[in-house]
């Protein structure tokens, strides 16, 4: 009897040898397990179980750190970059994109070959051979034709043949995608995209792994591996952008009292899954103004008190779809509410799934500069002897808080080409009434923009002013100024704001000598860098405008 047990044991082990010797996809692609990993998953459409056998002879398997990786590509290592449009609402499609980044001076040509870029020097200098890999010449081999060998080599790791569509011979990379216990094989060039429907996916965080092989004669060689995390959710991904006129920095969630804030809801739906859905937006601004329900993704709201307020938004989408098969037992009644799995039936017999998304933010409302106006333009008193420049006084008023700085931007008559920028501090007073004196070096028409600012707000106004020519036999003529309406200022404000913001963001100090550091926190620093972009070299010799003693 003991001998019989030995024979049976030997036969059992012998029967297991072929199974253990054959590598399977999860052995090659799923060596790492992540939190929440489950062996059993719902079937993904078009994907295969990673229990299938892997052809290791045609597709060799190298572990991480294997020395052979260093020689898998001529001239260096290939990097694979994997991205996705995650998060994905369950039922929608999620798309993954893989892009290969070749070593310096290498690129893929129109025929799928990898070539050296002309006149490009890498670590080895200029290459005499134009090709890194000339796969076109390899395609003339028998394994690319209709000979008996082609079916043995033009296959994926599981033995399935390559799709012989138009131009398939120019596709020399094999991509193996692996997630949730399943894999997908794709033949491609240096960039591929794969989309998956998430209807049968498990909710939560998952990992997508991609292994890339290149053609190597009649076999394939691994060149890159990459992984990325993606999310499948039953919550609608929602984000809200907030903007307000005169607000200095909308990203800090601090806004001004008594000015409308524009709220714009952005729903992350790259596969347009919700296109046929009825969507409504339920707003609670946290200031005891009640509940606002709208089917428009934009809404304006004005806070009339200072303080901190909690904004809450609920987005509801009724997603149409087929009704599930009837259940043998009636479901238990449940109270209606924000249940993302809630399902209802429409009169025409179709069903809809109710999905919800939420957004919350804490807003701080403060006082700020609400409005700026130029109420008077007059010739400034002329000192003796008379200067060469024409001096003008601008009387500027504002509503709201007292500004701390005032900046003047002088432009051409179209208000598009800035010529000079001057900033001055403003001493705190009880009322906002400023006299700003500026000097003009020549006759002509100018666009003058005034920007008043404090820590939280910026307010603008502009005017066109005509400076007459000087007549030696008569006193200086009176300049005339024409105020531009707010509607006409849209282009001016946009151009100035873009120029100022762009220059401010791009500014980097290049010198550390004492006394040469410019601080950029104030309005003067905010506009100082724009000035440097408009004027090259030393501007001291021939300034257009100058500050005058005793005035701003």
Short mmCIF file of C-alpha atoms in Angstrom, two decimals:
data_model
loop_
_atom_site.label_atom_id
_atom_site.label_comp_id
_atom_site.label_asym_id
_atom_site.label_seq_id
_atom_site.Cartn_x
_atom_site.Cartn_y
_atom_site.Cartn_z
CA UNK A 1 0.00 0.00 0.00
CA UNK A 2 2.84 2.36 0.83
CA UNK A 3 4.37 1.73 -2.59
CA UNK A 4 1.02 2.50 -4.22
CA UNK A 5 0.94 5.88 -2.51
CA UNK A 6 4.42 6.62 -3.84
CA UNK A 7 3.40 5.76 -7.41
CA UNK A 8 0.25 7.89 -7.18
CA UNK A 9 2.24 10.79 -5.77
CA UNK A 10 4.77 10.56 -8.59
CA UNK A 11 2.03 10.49 -11.20
CA UNK A 12 0.39 13.52 -9.62
CA UNK A 13 3.63 15.50 -9.66
CA UNK A 14 4.33 14.42 -13.22
CA UNK A 15 0.90 15.60 -14.28
CA UNK A 16 1.64 19.00 -12.72
CA UNK A 17 5.00 19.55 -14.42
CA UNK A 18 3.73 20.87 -17.79
CA UNK A 19 1.35 23.25 -16.00
CA UNK A 20 4.03 24.59 -13.70
CA UNK A 21 6.61 24.90 -16.48
CA UNK A 22 4.37 27.07 -18.69
CA UNK A 23 4.34 30.76 -17.83
CA UNK A 24 1.01 32.51 -17.66
CA UNK A 25 0.18 36.15 -18.21
CA UNK A 26 -0.25 36.95 -14.53
CA UNK A 27 3.22 35.44 -13.90
CA UNK A 28 4.75 37.89 -16.39
CA UNK A 29 2.58 40.98 -15.92
CA UNK A 30 1.15 40.70 -12.42
CA UNK A 31 4.12 40.06 -10.17
CA UNK A 32 3.08 42.88 -7.84
CA UNK A 33 -0.17 42.91 -5.87
CA UNK A 34 -1.71 46.17 -4.72
CA UNK A 35 -4.03 46.99 -1.81
CA UNK A 36 -7.56 45.94 -2.67
CA UNK A 37 -6.39 43.53 -5.37
CA UNK A 38 -8.90 40.77 -6.07
CA UNK A 39 -8.28 37.65 -8.10
CA UNK A 40 -11.82 37.50 -9.47
CA UNK A 41 -13.11 40.35 -11.61
CA UNK A 42 -15.97 40.91 -14.00
CA UNK A 43 -15.18 40.20 -17.62
CA UNK A 44 -13.99 43.24 -19.59
CA UNK A 45 -15.26 43.36 -23.15
CA UNK A 46 -12.52 42.21 -25.57
CA UNK A 47 -10.05 41.32 -22.79
CA UNK A 48 -8.73 37.86 -21.85
CA UNK A 49 -8.02 36.14 -18.55
CA UNK A 50 -4.43 36.37 -17.36
CA UNK A 51 -4.59 32.60 -16.64
CA UNK A 52 -3.74 32.04 -20.34
CA UNK A 53 -0.31 30.71 -21.31
CA UNK A 54 2.49 33.09 -22.30
CA UNK A 55 4.87 32.18 -25.17
CA UNK A 56 8.16 32.81 -23.42
CA UNK A 57 10.23 31.53 -26.35
CA UNK A 58 8.87 34.22 -28.69
CA UNK A 59 8.47 36.87 -25.98
CA UNK A 60 11.28 36.50 -23.40
CA UNK A 61 10.58 37.57 -19.84
CA UNK A 62 13.12 39.65 -17.90
CA UNK A 63 12.81 40.55 -14.27
CA UNK A 64 13.36 44.07 -13.05
CA UNK A 65 17.08 44.77 -12.74
CA UNK A 66 18.10 42.17 -15.34
CA UNK A 67 21.30 43.32 -17.09
CA UNK A 68 19.74 42.58 -20.50
CA UNK A 69 17.50 45.63 -20.17
CA UNK A 70 20.54 47.85 -20.78
CA UNK A 71 20.99 46.41 -24.28
CA UNK A 72 17.34 46.18 -25.27
CA UNK A 73 17.60 49.33 -27.43
CA UNK A 74 20.40 50.93 -29.43
CA UNK A 75 21.70 54.19 -28.01
CA UNK A 76 20.06 54.04 -24.59
CA UNK A 77 16.77 53.15 -22.93
CA UNK A 78 13.27 53.74 -24.22
CA UNK A 79 10.82 55.33 -21.79
CA UNK A 80 7.10 54.54 -21.95
CA UNK A 81 4.70 57.25 -20.73
CA UNK A 82 1.25 56.01 -19.70
CA UNK A 83 -1.65 58.42 -19.14
CA UNK A 84 -5.42 58.09 -18.79
CA UNK A 85 -8.48 60.32 -18.59
CA UNK A 86 -9.28 59.00 -15.11
CA UNK A 87 -11.42 59.34 -13.03
CA UNK A 88 -14.15 57.56 -14.97
CA UNK A 89 -17.84 57.44 -14.06
CA UNK A 90 -18.93 53.80 -14.04
CA UNK A 91 -20.63 53.00 -17.34
CA UNK A 92 -18.48 55.45 -19.32
CA UNK A 93 -15.32 54.69 -21.29
CA UNK A 94 -11.85 55.27 -19.91
CA UNK A 95 -8.99 55.77 -22.38
CA UNK A 96 -5.33 54.92 -21.82
CA UNK A 97 -2.55 56.32 -24.00
CA UNK A 98 1.04 55.04 -24.21
CA UNK A 99 3.77 57.13 -25.84
CA UNK A 100 7.32 55.90 -26.36
CA UNK A 101 10.13 58.37 -25.73
CA UNK A 102 13.26 57.37 -27.66
CA UNK A 103 16.85 58.27 -26.79
CA UNK A 104 18.16 61.61 -27.99
CA UNK A 105 18.35 62.09 -31.79
CA UNK A 106 16.03 59.13 -32.52
CA UNK A 107 12.53 59.25 -33.98
CA UNK A 108 10.03 57.13 -35.89
CA UNK A 109 9.64 57.89 -39.61
CA UNK A 110 6.58 57.54 -41.85
CA UNK A 111 7.38 53.89 -42.61
CA UNK A 112 7.63 52.91 -38.96
CA UNK A 113 11.42 52.69 -38.98
CA UNK A 114 13.47 54.26 -36.20
CA UNK A 115 15.93 56.76 -37.68
CA UNK A 116 18.48 59.28 -36.47
CA UNK A 117 17.52 62.93 -36.73
CA UNK A 118 19.67 64.89 -39.16
CA UNK A 119 22.42 67.11 -37.72
CA UNK A 120 21.62 65.93 -34.18
CA UNK A 121 24.50 65.05 -31.87
CA UNK A 122 24.05 62.49 -29.12
CA UNK A 123 26.64 61.01 -26.79
CA UNK A 124 28.17 59.13 -29.73
CA UNK A 125 28.28 62.16 -31.99
CA UNK A 126 26.73 62.22 -35.46
CA UNK A 127 25.69 58.79 -36.76
CA UNK A 128 26.73 57.71 -40.25
CA UNK A 129 23.95 55.10 -40.41
CA UNK A 130 20.57 56.82 -40.95
CA UNK A 131 18.70 53.93 -39.31
CA UNK A 132 18.51 52.83 -35.71
CA UNK A 133 16.18 49.98 -36.74
CA UNK A 134 15.34 49.42 -40.42
CA UNK A 135 12.26 47.26 -40.05
CA UNK A 136 11.27 47.83 -43.68
CA UNK A 137 14.12 45.60 -44.79
CA UNK A 138 13.07 43.00 -42.22
CA UNK A 139 9.57 42.97 -43.67
CA UNK A 140 11.00 41.55 -46.87
CA UNK A 141 11.95 38.44 -44.90
CA UNK A 142 9.81 35.36 -45.32
CA UNK A 143 8.22 35.68 -41.91
CA UNK A 144 6.40 38.83 -43.10
CA UNK A 145 5.07 37.27 -46.25
CA UNK A 146 2.71 34.43 -46.93
CA UNK A 147 5.21 31.68 -46.32
CA UNK A 148 4.79 28.90 -43.77
CA UNK A 149 6.91 30.74 -41.19
CA UNK A 150 4.81 33.89 -40.95
CA UNK A 151 2.08 32.37 -38.82
CA UNK A 152 4.64 31.27 -36.25
CA UNK A 153 6.22 34.68 -35.67
CA UNK A 154 3.55 37.30 -36.36
CA UNK A 155 1.56 36.40 -33.28
CA UNK A 156 0.92 37.82 -29.81
CA UNK A 157 2.25 36.19 -26.62
CA UNK A 158 -0.91 34.04 -26.32
CA UNK A 159 -0.57 32.81 -29.91
CA UNK A 160 -3.30 34.90 -31.51
CA UNK A 161 -2.23 36.18 -34.96
CA UNK A 162 -1.60 39.85 -35.68
CA UNK A 163 -4.49 41.67 -37.36
CA UNK A 164 -3.54 42.04 -41.03
CA UNK A 165 -5.13 45.42 -41.65
CA UNK A 166 -3.76 48.03 -44.06
CA UNK A 167 -0.27 49.14 -43.08
CA UNK A 168 0.16 46.55 -40.32
CA UNK A 169 3.72 45.79 -41.46
CA UNK A 170 4.76 49.30 -40.34
CA UNK A 171 3.67 48.53 -36.77
CA UNK A 172 6.63 46.98 -35.00
CA UNK A 173 5.75 47.33 -31.31
CA UNK A 174 3.60 44.96 -29.26
CA UNK A 175 1.79 46.47 -26.25
CA UNK A 176 0.42 44.23 -23.50
CA UNK A 177 -2.09 45.98 -21.20
CA UNK A 178 -2.90 44.27 -17.90
CA UNK A 179 -5.44 45.17 -15.22
CA UNK A 180 -8.01 43.52 -12.97
CA UNK A 181 -6.76 40.00 -13.77
CA UNK A 182 -7.13 40.45 -17.55
CA UNK A 183 -4.96 41.50 -20.47
CA UNK A 184 -5.31 43.14 -23.87
CA UNK A 185 -2.79 42.84 -26.73
CA UNK A 186 -2.25 45.52 -29.34
CA UNK A 187 0.10 45.92 -32.30
CA UNK A 188 1.12 49.55 -32.88
CA UNK A 189 3.72 52.18 -33.58
CA UNK A 190 5.35 54.55 -31.09
CA UNK A 191 1.97 55.67 -29.71
CA UNK A 192 -1.20 53.69 -29.00
CA UNK A 193 -4.56 54.27 -27.31
CA UNK A 194 -6.88 51.74 -25.68
CA UNK A 195 -10.42 52.45 -24.43
CA UNK A 196 -12.33 50.28 -21.97
CA UNK A 197 -15.99 50.44 -21.03
CA UNK A 198 -16.26 50.56 -17.24
CA UNK A 199 -19.76 49.09 -16.91
CA UNK A 200 -18.45 45.80 -15.51
CA UNK A 201 -15.52 47.27 -13.61
CA UNK A 202 -15.23 47.18 -9.85
CA UNK A 203 -15.48 50.60 -8.23
CA UNK A 204 -12.35 51.98 -6.66
CA UNK A 205 -8.66 52.50 -7.43
CA UNK A 206 -6.92 50.17 -9.86
CA UNK A 207 -3.51 49.82 -11.53
CA UNK A 208 -2.92 49.53 -15.27
CA UNK A 209 0.41 47.91 -16.25
CA UNK A 210 1.82 48.00 -19.78
CA UNK A 211 4.76 46.03 -21.17
CA UNK A 212 6.16 46.99 -24.58
CA UNK A 213 8.08 44.67 -26.95
CA UNK A 214 9.86 45.53 -30.19
CA UNK A 215 10.44 43.35 -33.22
CA UNK A 216 13.78 41.52 -33.01
CA UNK A 217 14.25 39.41 -36.13
CA UNK A 218 11.74 36.57 -35.83
CA UNK A 219 11.20 37.18 -32.13
CA UNK A 220 10.44 40.12 -29.83
CA UNK A 221 12.44 41.92 -27.16
CA UNK A 222 11.08 43.82 -24.14
CA UNK A 223 12.02 47.50 -24.15
CA UNK A 224 9.84 49.22 -21.54
CA UNK A 225 7.41 48.71 -18.67
CA UNK A 226 5.13 51.30 -17.12
CA UNK A 227 2.15 51.48 -14.76
CA UNK A 228 -0.40 54.07 -13.72
CA UNK A 229 -3.25 54.35 -11.23
CA UNK A 230 -6.81 55.02 -12.38
CA UNK A 231 -10.15 55.39 -10.60
CA UNK A 232 -13.65 54.11 -11.42
CA UNK A 233 -16.37 55.87 -9.43
CA UNK A 234 -20.14 56.14 -9.19
CA UNK A 235 -19.81 59.83 -8.25
CA UNK A 236 -19.86 62.34 -11.10
CA UNK A 237 -16.41 64.02 -11.15
CA UNK A 238 -17.18 67.72 -10.64
CA UNK A 239 -15.05 70.86 -10.41
CA UNK A 240 -16.13 74.48 -10.15
CA UNK A 241 -14.20 77.49 -11.43
CA UNK A 242 -14.91 80.82 -9.71
CA UNK A 243 -14.14 84.26 -11.12
CA UNK A 244 -15.00 87.83 -10.19
CA UNK A 245 -14.32 91.24 -11.63
CA UNK A 246 -11.66 93.14 -9.66
CA UNK A 247 -10.65 90.02 -7.68
CA UNK A 248 -6.86 89.93 -7.54
CA UNK A 249 -6.42 86.15 -7.10
CA UNK A 250 -9.37 83.81 -7.68
CA UNK A 251 -7.37 80.72 -6.72
CA UNK A 252 -7.22 81.71 -3.03
CA UNK A 253 -11.03 81.45 -2.69
CA UNK A 254 -11.14 85.01 -1.32
CA UNK A 255 -13.64 87.25 -3.09
CA UNK A 256 -15.10 90.76 -2.82
CA UNK A 257 -18.35 91.83 -1.26
CA UNK A 258 -21.10 93.41 -3.40
CA UNK A 259 -19.70 92.14 -6.71
CA UNK A 260 -21.15 89.08 -8.49
CA UNK A 261 -19.04 85.90 -8.53
CA UNK A 262 -19.36 83.70 -11.61
CA UNK A 263 -19.51 79.98 -10.83
CA UNK A 264 -18.89 77.61 -13.75
CA UNK A 265 -19.37 73.85 -13.22
CA UNK A 266 -17.03 71.55 -15.12
CA UNK A 267 -18.05 67.89 -15.35
CA UNK A 268 -15.23 65.47 -16.19
CA UNK A 269 -16.82 63.35 -18.92
CA UNK A 270 -14.22 62.82 -21.69
CA UNK A 271 -16.16 59.96 -23.32
CA UNK A 272 -19.38 62.06 -23.42
CA UNK A 273 -21.25 59.42 -21.43
CA UNK A 274 -23.62 62.03 -19.98
CA UNK A 275 -24.48 63.72 -23.29
CA UNK A 276 -28.00 62.27 -23.35
CA UNK A 277 -28.61 62.84 -19.65
CA UNK A 278 -30.77 65.49 -18.05
CA UNK A 279 -28.48 67.39 -15.65
CA UNK A 280 -29.50 69.84 -12.94
CA UNK A 281 -27.48 71.79 -10.39
CA UNK A 282 -28.53 72.43 -6.80
CA UNK A 283 -26.68 75.35 -5.14
CA UNK A 284 -26.41 76.36 -1.49
CA UNK A 285 -24.13 79.37 -1.05
CA UNK A 286 -24.11 79.23 2.74
CA UNK A 287 -25.32 82.82 3.27
CA UNK A 288 -28.96 82.06 4.13
CA UNK A 289 -30.17 83.05 0.66
CA UNK A 290 -31.88 79.70 0.14
CA UNK A 291 -31.50 76.87 -2.36
CA UNK A 292 -30.98 77.56 -6.08
CA UNK A 293 -31.82 74.85 -8.64
CA UNK A 294 -30.77 75.35 -12.27
CA UNK A 295 -30.16 73.34 -15.42
CA UNK A 296 -27.41 75.76 -16.49
CA UNK A 297 -23.79 74.98 -15.62
CA UNK A 298 -23.05 78.67 -14.91
CA UNK A 299 -24.52 80.86 -12.21
CA UNK A 300 -23.78 84.29 -10.70
CA UNK A 301 -24.10 85.02 -7.01
CA UNK A 302 -23.30 88.12 -4.95
CA UNK A 303 -22.35 88.03 -1.28
CA UNK A 304 -23.45 91.18 0.57
CA UNK A 305 -21.74 90.50 3.90
CA UNK A 306 -18.15 89.95 4.93
CA UNK A 307 -17.25 86.60 6.46
CA UNK A 308 -16.62 82.93 5.71
CA UNK A 309 -19.25 80.90 3.84
CA UNK A 310 -19.55 77.20 2.98
CA UNK A 311 -20.51 76.59 -0.65
CA UNK A 312 -22.26 73.29 -1.44
CA UNK A 313 -23.19 72.06 -4.92
CA UNK A 314 -25.01 68.84 -5.85
CA UNK A 315 -25.07 67.79 -9.49
CA UNK A 316 -27.74 65.30 -10.55
CA UNK A 317 -27.75 63.43 -13.86
CA UNK A 318 -30.51 61.10 -15.04
CA UNK A 319 -28.65 58.63 -17.25
CA UNK A 320 -30.94 56.79 -19.72
CA UNK A 321 -30.46 53.09 -20.32
CA UNK A 322 -32.20 49.74 -20.70
CA UNK A 323 -34.20 48.36 -17.80
CA UNK A 324 -32.74 45.36 -15.96
CA UNK A 325 -34.56 42.00 -16.13
CA UNK A 326 -37.47 41.68 -13.69
CA UNK A 327 -36.52 40.42 -10.26
CA UNK A 328 -38.32 37.32 -8.92
CA UNK A 329 -38.85 39.14 -5.63
CA UNK A 330 -40.03 42.74 -5.35
CA UNK A 331 -37.40 45.05 -3.89
CA UNK A 332 -37.91 46.47 -0.43
CA UNK A 333 -39.05 50.11 -0.40
CA UNK A 334 -36.26 52.56 0.35
CA UNK A 335 -36.48 56.31 1.08
CA UNK A 336 -35.56 58.53 -1.84
CA UNK A 337 -32.37 60.51 -1.53
CA UNK A 338 -28.95 61.16 -3.02
CA UNK A 339 -28.35 57.48 -3.75
CA UNK A 340 -26.01 57.19 -6.71
CA UNK A 341 -27.44 53.76 -7.56
CA UNK A 342 -31.05 54.92 -7.52
CA UNK A 343 -32.99 53.73 -10.59
CA UNK A 344 -36.35 54.90 -11.90
CA UNK A 345 -38.54 54.01 -14.88
CA UNK A 346 -39.69 56.51 -17.48
CA UNK A 347 -43.16 56.40 -19.12
CA UNK A 348 -41.80 54.97 -22.39
CA UNK A 349 -40.53 51.83 -20.67
CA UNK A 350 -36.87 52.83 -20.59
CA UNK A 351 -34.99 53.17 -17.33
CA UNK A 352 -32.66 55.82 -16.02
CA UNK A 353 -29.95 55.65 -13.40
CA UNK A 354 -29.58 58.67 -11.16
CA UNK A 355 -25.96 59.70 -10.64
CA UNK A 356 -24.79 62.45 -8.31
CA UNK A 357 -21.71 64.58 -7.93
CA UNK A 358 -20.74 66.98 -5.15
CA UNK A 359 -18.51 70.00 -4.76
CA UNK A 360 -17.72 71.91 -1.57
CA UNK A 361 -15.62 75.00 -0.91
CA UNK A 362 -15.10 77.57 1.84
CA UNK A 363 -15.20 81.15 0.54
CA UNK A 364 -13.91 84.23 2.33
CA UNK A 365 -15.70 87.47 1.49
CA UNK A 366 -13.91 90.78 2.14
CA UNK A 367 -14.19 94.42 1.14
CA UNK A 368 -12.31 95.55 -1.94
CA UNK A 369 -12.03 98.26 -4.57
CA UNK A 370 -15.29 98.02 -6.49
CA UNK A 371 -15.06 100.82 -9.06
CA UNK A 372 -12.62 103.40 -10.43
CA UNK A 373 -13.52 106.61 -12.29
CA UNK A 374 -11.58 109.50 -13.80
CA UNK A 375 -13.61 112.60 -13.00
CA UNK A 376 -11.31 115.37 -14.23
CA UNK A 377 -8.34 115.94 -16.54
CA UNK A 378 -6.57 119.31 -16.44
CA UNK A 379 -3.27 120.99 -17.24
CA UNK A 380 -0.95 120.94 -14.27
CA UNK A 381 0.49 124.24 -13.03
CA UNK A 382 3.69 124.94 -14.96
CA UNK A 383 6.84 125.63 -12.96
CA UNK A 384 9.40 128.21 -14.09
CA UNK A 385 11.17 127.70 -16.39
CA UNK A 386 8.61 125.66 -18.32
CA UNK A 387 9.60 122.01 -18.80
CA UNK A 388 9.78 120.38 -22.19
CA UNK A 389 7.12 117.85 -21.18
CA UNK A 390 3.36 118.46 -20.98
CA UNK A 391 2.16 117.90 -17.41
CA UNK A 392 -1.40 116.61 -16.88
CA UNK A 393 -3.34 116.06 -13.64
CA UNK A 394 -5.87 113.21 -13.49
CA UNK A 395 -8.39 113.24 -10.65
CA UNK A 396 -9.36 109.63 -9.88
CA UNK A 397 -12.04 108.38 -7.49
CA UNK A 398 -12.99 104.87 -6.41
CA UNK A 399 -15.66 103.00 -4.45
CA UNK A 400 -14.91 100.46 -1.76
CA UNK A 401 -11.71 100.22 0.19
CA UNK A 402 -8.84 102.69 -0.06
CA UNK A 403 -6.17 101.53 -2.55
CA UNK A 404 -2.55 101.13 -1.51
CA UNK A 405 -1.02 101.57 -4.97
CA UNK A 406 -1.86 103.18 -8.28
CA UNK A 407 -0.28 102.23 -11.59
CA UNK A 408 -0.53 104.04 -14.91
CA UNK A 409 -0.14 102.25 -18.24
CA UNK A 410 0.40 104.50 -21.25
CA UNK A 411 -0.41 102.94 -24.63
CA UNK A 412 -0.97 103.86 -28.23
CA UNK A 413 -4.43 105.11 -29.30
CA UNK A 414 -5.65 101.52 -29.86
CA UNK A 415 -4.84 100.71 -26.20
CA UNK A 416 -2.96 97.58 -27.32
CA UNK A 417 0.73 98.55 -27.45
CA UNK A 418 1.97 99.63 -24.03
CA UNK A 419 4.67 102.31 -24.01
CA UNK A 420 5.33 102.88 -20.32
CA UNK A 421 4.20 101.82 -16.85
CA UNK A 422 4.53 103.92 -13.69
CA UNK A 423 3.46 102.84 -10.18
CA UNK A 424 3.19 104.92 -7.01
CA UNK A 425 2.18 104.12 -3.43
CA UNK A 426 -1.00 105.67 -2.04
CA UNK A 427 -1.15 106.94 1.52
CA UNK A 428 -4.20 105.67 3.39
CA UNK A 429 -6.94 108.32 3.68
CA UNK A 430 -10.58 108.37 4.67
CA UNK A 431 -11.84 108.94 1.13
CA UNK A 432 -10.63 107.71 -2.23
CA UNK A 433 -9.82 110.88 -4.14
CA UNK A 434 -6.45 110.88 -5.89
CA UNK A 435 -4.69 113.41 -8.07
CA UNK A 436 -2.22 111.64 -10.34
CA UNK A 437 0.21 113.86 -12.26
CA UNK A 438 1.89 112.50 -15.38
CA UNK A 439 4.20 114.05 -17.97
CA UNK A 440 3.87 113.47 -21.73
CA UNK A 441 6.93 113.99 -23.89
CA UNK A 442 5.19 114.75 -27.18
CA UNK A 443 1.91 115.65 -28.85
CA UNK A 444 -0.54 113.01 -30.00
CA UNK A 445 -3.30 110.74 -28.73
CA UNK A 446 -2.61 108.35 -25.87
CA UNK A 447 -4.59 105.62 -24.11
CA UNK A 448 -4.11 106.01 -20.36
CA UNK A 449 -5.06 103.14 -18.04
CA UNK A 450 -5.25 103.52 -14.26
CA UNK A 451 -5.08 100.43 -12.04
CA UNK A 452 -5.82 100.82 -8.33
CA UNK A 453 -4.99 97.91 -6.08
CA UNK A 454 -4.81 96.58 -2.57
CA UNK A 455 -4.06 93.15 -1.13
CA UNK A 456 -7.23 91.51 -2.47
CA UNK A 457 -8.51 93.58 -5.40
CA UNK A 458 -7.56 95.36 -8.60
CA UNK A 459 -9.81 97.88 -10.35
CA UNK A 460 -9.24 99.46 -13.77
CA UNK A 461 -10.38 102.41 -15.82
CA UNK A 462 -9.07 104.01 -19.01
CA UNK A 463 -9.31 107.21 -21.02
CA UNK A 464 -8.11 108.54 -24.34
CA UNK A 465 -6.25 111.87 -24.08
CA UNK A 466 -5.09 114.18 -26.85
CA UNK A 467 -1.94 116.24 -26.22
CA UNK A 468 -1.73 119.24 -28.63
CA UNK A 469 1.47 120.52 -30.15
CA UNK A 470 3.22 123.50 -28.58
CA UNK A 471 2.98 126.94 -30.17
CA UNK A 472 5.92 129.15 -29.15
CA UNK A 473 3.79 132.28 -29.54
CA UNK A 474 0.90 131.09 -27.35
CA UNK A 475 0.42 129.32 -24.05
CA UNK A 476 0.16 125.57 -23.99
CA UNK A 477 -3.20 124.47 -25.31
CA UNK A 478 -5.62 122.61 -23.06
CA UNK A 479 -5.57 118.84 -23.48
CA UNK A 480 -8.84 117.02 -23.95
CA UNK A 481 -9.64 113.65 -22.46
CA UNK A 482 -12.41 111.26 -23.52
CA UNK A 483 -13.52 108.65 -21.00
CA UNK A 484 -14.12 105.22 -22.40
CA UNK A 485 -17.21 103.33 -21.29
CA UNK A 486 -16.92 100.05 -19.41
CA UNK A 487 -18.18 98.13 -22.44
CA UNK A 488 -15.43 99.52 -24.64
CA UNK A 489 -12.80 98.65 -22.04
CA UNK A 490 -13.15 94.89 -22.47
CA UNK A 491 -10.33 94.60 -25.00
CA UNK A 492 -8.13 97.03 -23.07
CA UNK A 493 -8.52 95.29 -19.74
CA UNK A 494 -8.02 91.86 -21.29
CA UNK A 495 -4.82 92.82 -23.10
CA UNK A 496 -3.34 94.65 -20.12
CA UNK A 497 -4.24 91.89 -17.69
CA UNK A 498 -2.75 89.17 -19.91
CA UNK A 499 0.47 91.10 -20.43
CA UNK A 500 0.82 91.95 -16.76
CA UNK A 501 0.03 88.43 -15.55
CA UNK A 502 2.26 86.72 -18.11
CA UNK A 503 5.25 88.89 -17.36
CA UNK A 504 4.69 88.58 -13.63
CA UNK A 505 4.63 84.78 -13.79
CA UNK A 506 7.69 84.56 -16.00
CA UNK A 507 9.83 86.87 -13.89
CA UNK A 508 12.85 85.32 -12.21
CA UNK A 509 15.57 87.27 -10.37
CA UNK A 510 18.92 86.97 -12.15
CA UNK A 511 21.09 89.08 -9.86
CA UNK A 512 21.67 89.06 -6.12
CA UNK A 513 23.61 92.30 -5.68
CA UNK A 514 22.56 94.38 -2.66
CA UNK A 515 19.94 96.97 -3.54
CA UNK A 516 19.01 95.21 -6.78
CA UNK A 517 16.19 92.95 -5.53
CA UNK A 518 12.66 93.74 -6.72
CA UNK A 519 9.82 92.50 -4.54
CA UNK A 520 6.81 91.35 -6.51
CA UNK A 521 4.10 91.15 -3.84
CA UNK A 522 2.70 94.65 -4.32
CA UNK A 523 0.99 96.11 -7.36
CA UNK A 524 4.19 97.96 -8.24
CA UNK A 525 6.11 94.68 -8.32
CA UNK A 526 3.21 93.04 -10.14
CA UNK A 527 3.52 95.51 -13.01
CA UNK A 528 7.26 96.17 -12.82
CA UNK A 529 8.10 92.99 -14.71
CA UNK A 530 5.72 93.89 -17.53
CA UNK A 531 7.55 97.17 -17.97
CA UNK A 532 10.82 95.32 -18.39
CA UNK A 533 9.27 93.32 -21.23
CA UNK A 534 8.19 96.42 -23.14
CA UNK A 535 11.37 98.46 -22.73
CA UNK A 536 14.80 97.10 -23.52
CA UNK A 537 17.95 98.71 -22.20
CA UNK A 538 18.20 101.80 -20.03
CA UNK A 539 15.04 103.95 -19.97
CA UNK A 540 16.48 106.79 -17.96
CA UNK A 541 17.61 108.79 -20.97
CA UNK A 542 14.26 109.49 -22.64
CA UNK A 543 11.28 108.59 -20.44
CA UNK A 544 7.78 109.16 -21.73
CA UNK A 545 6.36 109.82 -18.29
CA UNK A 546 7.84 110.99 -14.99
CA UNK A 547 6.51 111.22 -11.46
CA UNK A 548 6.42 114.77 -10.16
CA UNK A 549 7.23 115.80 -6.56
CA UNK A 550 4.19 116.38 -4.36
CA UNK A 551 1.76 114.41 -6.50
CA UNK A 552 1.15 110.80 -7.38
#
